[in-house]
């Protein structure tokens, strides 16, 4: 039994992590400020956990929350694409300054185990192969190509169409949004801190997380919540591009299990993809949800967002080999359940 501090433990993913830690007989303290981007209601935590309501940038509160803790599971963060550049200071403040305050307080308190919620957004585009040039990294897509309905990125050398591959943890980092840049910075700060203190840091690069308690449609929501909210409102899910973009939708209970498994990791910094290993296209996902909900089928709009990457699917091998983590919920079963699951306020 370990006493674990879960930051962001009242949020969508954090509350599932808290529940899984309690079920594994750990003691849990939650530090959560109830950030308005994630909470419309005052934050609450599963029975058995202690909630300290404070901002992670508040060093005194973090020190108090760490009292007795032997490990930290750091979920507190502002996620998603956000509302635009005016969000920049809040992203950097919550995600990077917040992490810095946490790491300093952990060093002071002698807490040497950290599980960090990272994201597949650190990779930018996924991995691609050109028939002539092997594994390549496509440049950001040209707005003119997107407007003309040419959604697949081409080979940077010969422009031939590429096939998608599973990205592994050694792929270079290439953040393409403010959120992604803050997640890269969190990983780097935590890696340096691990070297300096001899601590163990496990960075879990979540793919597209979904499941019960997901926030409704906001500028910070992922596509599964947006489609669910559309169906609830009697509207057809609006699928961007041609619907062929690949993602790995991983159920939140599997993500929580990965966090519990990661607590046992030993010294140094190590990153892991947390994914179902069963990619689906966004169009397929919209179809599955609509069918299970009994609502309107998806509309393929051809619209696009400049910041979106085309395909990003993971190799879940390293997490399986080293953490013993394998997702158990298939997207087919999980999305069917999610179609009618409760969302948060
Ligand atoms: C998402 C999250 C990111 C998180 C990551 C891994 C957002 C905005 N992005 O990244 O924070 O770290 O998962 O968990 O929360 N789409 C539509 N219709 C819509 C909205 C989106 O077709 O109404 C498409 C997009 O064009 C994109 C795909 O769905 O191709 C996924 O979009 P989204 O969930 O927003 O972002 P990700 O980049 O996958």
Tab-separated table of C-alpha atoms and ligand atoms in Angstrom:
chain	number	residue	atom	x	y	z
A	1	UNK	CA	0.000	0.000	0.000
A	2	UNK	CA	1.355	3.397	-1.017
A	3	UNK	CA	0.150	6.874	-0.089
A	4	UNK	CA	-0.337	8.593	-3.443
A	5	UNK	CA	-0.999	12.249	-4.220
A	6	UNK	CA	-3.124	12.547	-7.356
A	7	UNK	CA	-3.063	16.036	-8.826
A	8	UNK	CA	-6.148	16.762	-10.913
A	9	UNK	CA	-7.776	13.801	-9.180
A	10	UNK	CA	-11.271	15.329	-9.431
A	11	UNK	CA	-11.105	15.593	-13.224
A	12	UNK	CA	-12.283	13.161	-15.891
A	13	UNK	CA	-9.166	10.973	-16.061
A	14	UNK	CA	-7.958	11.821	-12.535
A	15	UNK	CA	-11.138	10.591	-10.853
A	16	UNK	CA	-10.862	7.225	-12.631
A	17	UNK	CA	-7.198	7.051	-11.577
A	18	UNK	CA	-8.216	7.820	-7.978
A	19	UNK	CA	-10.864	5.077	-8.053
A	20	UNK	CA	-8.370	2.549	-9.461
A	21	UNK	CA	-5.732	3.455	-6.840
A	22	UNK	CA	-8.267	3.081	-4.016
A	23	UNK	CA	-9.375	-0.270	-5.457
A	24	UNK	CA	-5.702	-1.359	-5.401
A	25	UNK	CA	-5.664	-0.484	-1.643
A	26	UNK	CA	-3.572	2.670	-1.921
A	27	UNK	CA	-4.229	5.767	0.213
A	28	UNK	CA	-5.112	8.745	-1.974
A	29	UNK	CA	-4.910	12.495	-1.433
A	30	UNK	CA	-6.231	14.605	-4.313
A	31	UNK	CA	-5.040	18.118	-5.121
A	32	UNK	CA	-7.478	19.792	-7.503
A	33	UNK	CA	-8.467	23.428	-8.011
A	34	UNK	CA	-11.680	22.661	-9.901
A	35	UNK	CA	-10.436	24.620	-12.920
A	36	UNK	CA	-13.371	26.110	-14.848
A	37	UNK	CA	-12.078	24.616	-18.138
A	38	UNK	CA	-12.751	21.165	-16.675
A	39	UNK	CA	-15.419	21.738	-14.006
A	40	UNK	CA	-18.795	23.433	-14.121
A	41	UNK	CA	-19.662	21.996	-10.697
A	42	UNK	CA	-17.500	22.202	-7.556
A	43	UNK	CA	-14.943	19.356	-7.653
A	44	UNK	CA	-15.578	16.142	-5.733
A	45	UNK	CA	-13.597	12.936	-5.341
A	46	UNK	CA	-14.523	9.266	-4.974
A	47	UNK	CA	-15.332	8.177	-1.389
A	48	UNK	CA	-12.168	7.225	0.479
A	49	UNK	CA	-9.955	9.924	-1.047
A	50	UNK	CA	-9.130	13.227	0.664
A	51	UNK	CA	-9.619	16.374	-1.466
A	52	UNK	CA	-7.434	19.441	-1.039
A	53	UNK	CA	-8.901	22.164	-3.203
A	54	UNK	CA	-6.014	24.364	-4.327
A	55	UNK	CA	-4.087	25.426	-7.387
A	56	UNK	CA	-0.967	23.451	-8.247
A	57	UNK	CA	0.939	26.723	-8.642
A	58	UNK	CA	0.400	27.370	-4.900
A	59	UNK	CA	3.654	26.021	-3.392
A	60	UNK	CA	2.303	26.057	0.176
A	61	UNK	CA	-0.750	24.012	-0.783
A	62	UNK	CA	1.375	21.541	-2.747
A	63	UNK	CA	3.689	21.092	0.247
A	64	UNK	CA	0.686	20.440	2.499
A	65	UNK	CA	-0.827	17.997	-0.009
A	66	UNK	CA	2.462	16.061	-0.161
A	67	UNK	CA	2.452	15.381	3.591
A	68	UNK	CA	2.805	11.599	4.000
A	69	UNK	CA	2.846	10.965	0.233
A	70	UNK	CA	5.274	8.392	-1.195
A	71	UNK	CA	4.401	8.893	-4.857
A	72	UNK	CA	2.665	11.443	-7.074
A	73	UNK	CA	0.400	10.783	-10.046
A	74	UNK	CA	0.300	14.109	-11.879
A	75	UNK	CA	-2.880	14.536	-13.920
A	76	UNK	CA	-3.606	18.226	-13.310
A	77	UNK	CA	-3.400	20.068	-16.639
A	78	UNK	CA	-5.306	22.231	-19.048
A	79	UNK	CA	-5.957	20.024	-22.117
A	80	UNK	CA	-7.171	20.347	-25.705
A	81	UNK	CA	-6.791	22.991	-28.369
A	82	UNK	CA	-8.266	25.753	-26.201
A	83	UNK	CA	-9.934	28.983	-27.187
A	84	UNK	CA	-6.927	30.585	-28.909
A	85	UNK	CA	-3.748	32.518	-28.116
A	86	UNK	CA	-5.356	34.276	-25.158
A	87	UNK	CA	-5.220	30.888	-23.373
A	88	UNK	CA	-1.427	30.705	-23.705
A	89	UNK	CA	-0.454	32.017	-20.255
A	90	UNK	CA	-2.993	29.749	-18.542
A	91	UNK	CA	-1.727	26.646	-20.404
A	92	UNK	CA	1.897	27.409	-19.555
A	93	UNK	CA	0.943	28.436	-16.010
A	94	UNK	CA	-1.099	25.337	-15.130
A	95	UNK	CA	0.924	22.792	-17.049
A	96	UNK	CA	4.544	23.937	-16.858
A	97	UNK	CA	4.804	26.334	-13.923
A	98	UNK	CA	2.476	23.948	-12.025
A	99	UNK	CA	4.770	21.006	-12.785
A	100	UNK	CA	7.830	23.017	-11.734
A	101	UNK	CA	6.210	23.902	-8.381
A	102	UNK	CA	5.270	20.244	-7.868
A	103	UNK	CA	8.764	18.928	-8.697
A	104	UNK	CA	10.443	21.419	-6.361
A	105	UNK	CA	8.084	20.491	-3.521
A	106	UNK	CA	8.581	16.761	-4.173
A	107	UNK	CA	12.369	17.192	-4.017
A	108	UNK	CA	12.024	19.066	-0.725
A	109	UNK	CA	9.715	16.398	0.718
A	110	UNK	CA	11.909	13.537	-0.529
A	111	UNK	CA	9.153	12.071	-2.737
A	112	UNK	CA	10.965	10.256	-5.539
A	113	UNK	CA	8.253	8.598	-7.597
A	114	UNK	CA	6.251	10.416	-10.255
A	115	UNK	CA	3.762	9.197	-12.822
A	116	UNK	CA	3.214	11.981	-15.345
A	117	UNK	CA	0.168	12.240	-17.601
A	118	UNK	CA	1.671	13.017	-20.990
A	119	UNK	CA	0.069	12.797	-24.400
A	120	UNK	CA	0.573	11.475	-27.911
A	121	UNK	CA	0.391	15.122	-29.009
A	122	UNK	CA	4.136	15.312	-28.207
A	123	UNK	CA	4.784	13.434	-31.495
A	124	UNK	CA	2.920	15.831	-33.787
A	125	UNK	CA	2.227	13.665	-36.854
A	126	UNK	CA	2.494	9.908	-36.427
A	127	UNK	CA	4.960	7.686	-38.273
A	128	UNK	CA	4.762	7.276	-42.061
A	129	UNK	CA	6.501	5.182	-44.717
A	130	UNK	CA	7.232	6.117	-48.328
A	131	UNK	CA	7.601	3.223	-50.793
A	132	UNK	CA	10.876	4.810	-52.004
A	133	UNK	CA	12.249	6.725	-49.018
A	134	UNK	CA	11.333	4.472	-46.086
A	135	UNK	CA	10.249	6.034	-42.781
A	136	UNK	CA	9.718	9.778	-43.255
A	137	UNK	CA	8.238	12.700	-41.324
A	138	UNK	CA	5.803	14.742	-43.373
A	139	UNK	CA	5.833	18.516	-43.047
A	140	UNK	CA	2.680	20.221	-41.692
A	141	UNK	CA	-0.023	19.927	-44.342
A	142	UNK	CA	-0.441	22.789	-46.814
A	143	UNK	CA	-3.728	24.698	-46.306
A	144	UNK	CA	-4.206	24.714	-50.122
A	145	UNK	CA	-4.020	20.888	-50.202
A	146	UNK	CA	-6.501	20.632	-47.345
A	147	UNK	CA	-8.891	23.076	-49.018
A	148	UNK	CA	-8.688	20.964	-52.196
A	149	UNK	CA	-9.572	17.813	-50.219
A	150	UNK	CA	-6.047	16.368	-50.356
A	151	UNK	CA	-5.809	15.246	-46.758
A	152	UNK	CA	-3.076	12.592	-46.847
A	153	UNK	CA	0.385	14.050	-46.271
A	154	UNK	CA	2.902	13.314	-49.041
A	155	UNK	CA	6.538	12.220	-48.869
A	156	UNK	CA	8.750	15.269	-48.125
A	157	UNK	CA	11.236	14.044	-50.790
A	158	UNK	CA	9.067	12.784	-53.673
A	159	UNK	CA	5.478	13.771	-52.711
A	160	UNK	CA	4.294	10.154	-53.224
A	161	UNK	CA	1.429	9.071	-50.909
A	162	UNK	CA	2.574	7.618	-47.595
A	163	UNK	CA	1.262	4.738	-45.536
A	164	UNK	CA	0.735	5.242	-41.801
A	165	UNK	CA	2.768	3.291	-39.242
A	166	UNK	CA	2.525	2.868	-35.485
A	167	UNK	CA	4.520	5.474	-33.616
A	168	UNK	CA	6.853	4.229	-30.876
A	169	UNK	CA	8.283	6.129	-27.930
A	170	UNK	CA	11.594	6.867	-29.654
A	171	UNK	CA	9.901	8.972	-32.345
A	172	UNK	CA	11.107	12.590	-32.280
A	173	UNK	CA	9.005	15.171	-30.490
A	174	UNK	CA	7.277	17.684	-32.726
A	175	UNK	CA	4.622	19.615	-30.775
A	176	UNK	CA	2.124	21.442	-32.981
A	177	UNK	CA	-0.139	23.154	-30.450
A	178	UNK	CA	0.327	25.131	-27.245
A	179	UNK	CA	-0.972	22.182	-25.252
A	180	UNK	CA	1.462	19.843	-27.008
A	181	UNK	CA	4.358	22.236	-26.310
A	182	UNK	CA	3.457	22.309	-22.597
A	183	UNK	CA	3.389	18.487	-22.476
A	184	UNK	CA	6.845	18.298	-24.093
A	185	UNK	CA	8.123	20.812	-21.537
A	186	UNK	CA	6.591	18.778	-18.680
A	187	UNK	CA	8.398	15.655	-19.881
A	188	UNK	CA	11.696	17.495	-20.208
A	189	UNK	CA	11.395	19.122	-16.781
A	190	UNK	CA	10.522	15.792	-15.186
A	191	UNK	CA	13.418	14.018	-16.954
A	192	UNK	CA	15.934	16.607	-15.728
A	193	UNK	CA	14.456	16.435	-12.235
A	194	UNK	CA	14.728	12.616	-12.259
A	195	UNK	CA	18.433	12.848	-13.172
A	196	UNK	CA	19.101	15.447	-10.502
A	197	UNK	CA	17.240	13.687	-7.687
A	198	UNK	CA	17.632	10.025	-8.643
A	199	UNK	CA	13.835	9.747	-8.818
A	200	UNK	CA	11.699	7.499	-11.021
A	201	UNK	CA	9.471	9.225	-13.586
A	202	UNK	CA	7.043	7.342	-15.788
A	203	UNK	CA	5.516	9.511	-18.520
A	204	UNK	CA	2.319	7.994	-19.894
A	205	UNK	CA	1.564	9.266	-23.383
A	206	UNK	CA	-2.186	8.923	-23.511
A	207	UNK	CA	-3.811	8.519	-26.890
A	208	UNK	CA	-7.440	9.635	-27.367
A	209	UNK	CA	-9.020	8.956	-23.987
A	210	UNK	CA	-12.798	8.546	-23.714
A	211	UNK	CA	-15.292	7.070	-21.281
A	212	UNK	CA	-17.877	7.839	-18.617
A	213	UNK	CA	-17.518	11.237	-16.935
A	214	UNK	CA	-15.875	12.851	-19.984
A	215	UNK	CA	-16.583	16.597	-20.076
A	216	UNK	CA	-19.203	17.767	-22.538
A	217	UNK	CA	-18.480	19.754	-25.688
A	218	UNK	CA	-16.070	22.636	-24.809
A	219	UNK	CA	-13.062	24.188	-26.598
A	220	UNK	CA	-11.019	21.793	-24.451
A	221	UNK	CA	-12.896	18.576	-25.372
A	222	UNK	CA	-11.685	15.737	-27.557
A	223	UNK	CA	-13.692	14.518	-30.539
A	224	UNK	CA	-15.481	11.647	-28.762
A	225	UNK	CA	-17.124	14.074	-26.305
A	226	UNK	CA	-17.997	16.484	-29.112
A	227	UNK	CA	-19.760	13.724	-31.082
A	228	UNK	CA	-21.538	12.436	-27.961
A	229	UNK	CA	-22.815	15.952	-27.170
A	230	UNK	CA	-24.000	16.358	-30.766
A	231	UNK	CA	-25.957	13.088	-30.628
A	232	UNK	CA	-27.519	14.086	-27.307
A	233	UNK	CA	-28.648	17.339	-28.894
A	234	UNK	CA	-30.184	15.419	-31.833
A	235	UNK	CA	-27.495	16.660	-34.236
A	236	UNK	CA	-25.356	14.584	-36.613
A	237	UNK	CA	-21.652	14.354	-35.618
A	238	UNK	CA	-19.688	16.683	-37.899
A	239	UNK	CA	-16.708	14.717	-39.174
A	240	UNK	CA	-13.831	16.830	-40.485
A	241	UNK	CA	-11.740	16.022	-43.563
A	242	UNK	CA	-12.943	12.791	-45.225
A	243	UNK	CA	-13.294	10.895	-41.938
A	244	UNK	CA	-10.289	8.708	-42.802
A	245	UNK	CA	-7.987	10.148	-40.112
A	246	UNK	CA	-6.768	7.376	-37.789
A	247	UNK	CA	-6.707	7.634	-34.005
A	248	UNK	CA	-6.346	5.219	-31.121
A	249	UNK	CA	-9.294	5.614	-28.733
A	250	UNK	CA	-8.345	4.237	-25.335
A	251	UNK	CA	-10.897	3.734	-22.569
A	252	UNK	CA	-10.408	5.748	-19.383
A	253	UNK	CA	-10.486	2.634	-17.148
A	254	UNK	CA	-7.535	1.254	-19.135
A	255	UNK	CA	-5.728	4.575	-18.692
A	256	UNK	CA	-6.379	4.357	-14.942
A	257	UNK	CA	-4.971	0.795	-14.902
A	258	UNK	CA	-1.843	2.012	-16.715
A	259	UNK	CA	-1.325	4.608	-13.972
A	260	UNK	CA	-1.595	1.967	-11.244
A	261	UNK	CA	0.891	-0.261	-13.126
A	262	UNK	CA	3.288	2.671	-13.598
A	263	UNK	CA	3.609	3.225	-9.843
A	264	UNK	CA	5.973	0.252	-9.623
A	265	UNK	CA	8.492	1.570	-12.177
A	266	UNK	CA	12.086	1.955	-10.980
A	267	UNK	CA	14.583	4.858	-11.275
A	268	UNK	CA	15.137	7.277	-14.160
A	269	UNK	CA	12.805	8.681	-16.813
A	270	UNK	CA	10.862	6.424	-19.182
A	271	UNK	CA	7.945	7.212	-21.526
A	272	UNK	CA	5.184	4.830	-22.632
A	273	UNK	CA	2.351	4.982	-25.133
A	274	UNK	CA	-0.984	4.267	-23.482
A	275	UNK	CA	-3.264	3.079	-26.253
A	276	UNK	CA	-5.775	0.381	-27.116
A	277	UNK	CA	-3.575	-0.908	-29.949
A	278	UNK	CA	-6.694	-1.012	-32.156
A	279	UNK	CA	-6.819	2.136	-34.302
A	280	UNK	CA	-10.067	3.287	-35.906
A	281	UNK	CA	-10.832	6.176	-38.229
A	282	UNK	CA	-12.717	9.202	-36.900
A	283	UNK	CA	-15.471	8.398	-39.417
A	284	UNK	CA	-15.777	4.838	-38.073
A	285	UNK	CA	-15.853	6.129	-34.509
A	286	UNK	CA	-18.665	8.563	-35.374
A	287	UNK	CA	-20.595	5.725	-37.050
A	288	UNK	CA	-20.162	3.405	-34.052
A	289	UNK	CA	-21.337	6.079	-31.609
A	290	UNK	CA	-24.319	7.128	-33.750
A	291	UNK	CA	-25.450	3.531	-34.202
A	292	UNK	CA	-25.181	2.710	-30.490
A	293	UNK	CA	-26.926	5.945	-29.485
A	294	UNK	CA	-29.654	5.401	-32.059
A	295	UNK	CA	-29.096	8.913	-33.373
A	296	UNK	CA	-28.283	10.495	-36.709
A	297	UNK	CA	-25.377	9.102	-38.735
A	298	UNK	CA	-22.204	11.160	-39.161
A	299	UNK	CA	-21.858	13.952	-41.694
A	300	UNK	CA	-18.534	13.960	-43.535
A	301	UNK	CA	-17.995	17.688	-43.959
A	302	UNK	CA	-14.638	18.050	-45.737
A	303	UNK	CA	-13.937	20.919	-43.306
A	304	UNK	CA	-10.559	20.920	-41.562
A	305	UNK	CA	-8.598	22.466	-38.708
A	306	UNK	CA	-5.103	23.607	-39.540
A	307	UNK	CA	-3.700	22.333	-36.222
A	308	UNK	CA	-4.926	18.755	-36.722
A	309	UNK	CA	-2.559	15.968	-37.648
A	310	UNK	CA	-3.767	13.314	-40.093
A	311	UNK	CA	-3.013	9.964	-38.471
A	312	UNK	CA	-1.590	9.127	-35.101
A	313	UNK	CA	-1.657	5.567	-33.883
A	314	UNK	CA	0.579	3.954	-31.331
A	315	UNK	CA	2.667	0.935	-30.754
A	316	UNK	CA	1.574	-0.304	-27.306
A	317	UNK	CA	4.532	-2.759	-27.160
A	318	UNK	CA	6.760	-1.014	-24.638
A	319	UNK	CA	4.024	-0.587	-22.032
A	320	UNK	CA	3.100	-4.260	-22.456
A	321	UNK	CA	6.689	-5.475	-22.151
A	322	UNK	CA	7.868	-3.227	-19.321
A	323	UNK	CA	4.760	-2.273	-17.322
A	324	UNK	CA	2.685	-5.354	-18.087
A	325	UNK	CA	-0.061	-2.977	-19.260
A	326	UNK	CA	-2.461	-4.091	-21.976
A	327	UNK	CA	-5.737	-2.297	-22.658
A	328	UNK	CA	-8.694	-4.620	-22.136
A	329	UNK	CA	-11.564	-2.490	-23.521
A	330	UNK	CA	-11.868	-2.718	-27.314
A	331	UNK	CA	-12.967	0.472	-29.101
A	332	UNK	CA	-16.011	-1.416	-30.445
A	333	UNK	CA	-17.232	-2.324	-26.931
A	334	UNK	CA	-16.061	0.869	-25.196
A	335	UNK	CA	-17.571	3.252	-27.739
A	336	UNK	CA	-20.870	1.358	-27.629
A	337	UNK	CA	-20.959	1.863	-23.840
A	338	UNK	CA	-19.784	5.483	-24.152
A	339	UNK	CA	-22.660	6.300	-26.515
A	340	UNK	CA	-25.026	6.238	-23.524
A	341	UNK	CA	-22.619	6.860	-20.602
A	342	UNK	CA	-23.047	9.900	-18.331
A	343	UNK	CA	-20.924	12.951	-19.215
A	344	UNK	CA	-19.839	15.559	-16.696
A	345	UNK	CA	-21.644	18.898	-16.322
B	1	LIG	C1	-6.816	14.718	-28.584
B	1	LIG	C2	-6.906	15.896	-27.648
B	1	LIG	C3	-5.628	16.122	-26.966
B	1	LIG	C4	-5.199	14.867	-26.265
B	1	LIG	C5	-5.115	13.751	-27.256
B	1	LIG	C6	-4.701	12.462	-26.614
B	1	LIG	C7	-8.252	17.891	-27.921
B	1	LIG	C8	-8.602	19.072	-28.749
B	1	LIG	N1	-7.288	17.107	-28.383
B	1	LIG	O1	-6.016	15.053	-29.677
B	1	LIG	O2	-5.771	17.137	-26.015
B	1	LIG	O3	-3.953	15.021	-25.668
B	1	LIG	O4	-6.350	13.593	-27.890
B	1	LIG	O5	-5.629	12.084	-25.646
B	1	LIG	O6	-8.810	17.651	-26.879
B	1	LIG	N2	-12.709	16.065	-35.364
B	1	LIG	C9	-13.871	15.978	-36.120
B	1	LIG	N3	-14.959	16.685	-35.704
B	1	LIG	C10	-14.957	17.478	-34.583
B	1	LIG	C11	-13.755	17.565	-33.831
B	1	LIG	C12	-12.649	16.843	-34.251
B	1	LIG	O7	-13.927	15.270	-37.129
B	1	LIG	O8	-15.988	18.079	-34.263
B	1	LIG	C13	-11.520	15.306	-35.840
B	1	LIG	C14	-10.287	16.168	-35.940
B	1	LIG	O9	-10.213	16.758	-37.191
B	1	LIG	C15	-9.177	15.146	-35.718
B	1	LIG	C16	-9.813	14.078	-34.813
B	1	LIG	O10	-11.211	14.301	-34.879
B	1	LIG	O11	-8.806	14.545	-36.920
B	1	LIG	C17	-9.377	14.126	-33.371
B	1	LIG	O12	-9.616	15.414	-32.855
B	1	LIG	P1	-9.369	15.815	-31.315
B	1	LIG	O13	-9.949	14.818	-30.406
B	1	LIG	O14	-9.822	17.218	-31.170
B	1	LIG	O15	-7.770	15.940	-31.218
B	1	LIG	P2	-6.495	14.979	-31.194
B	1	LIG	O16	-5.470	15.683	-31.979
B	1	LIG	O17	-6.791	13.588	-31.610
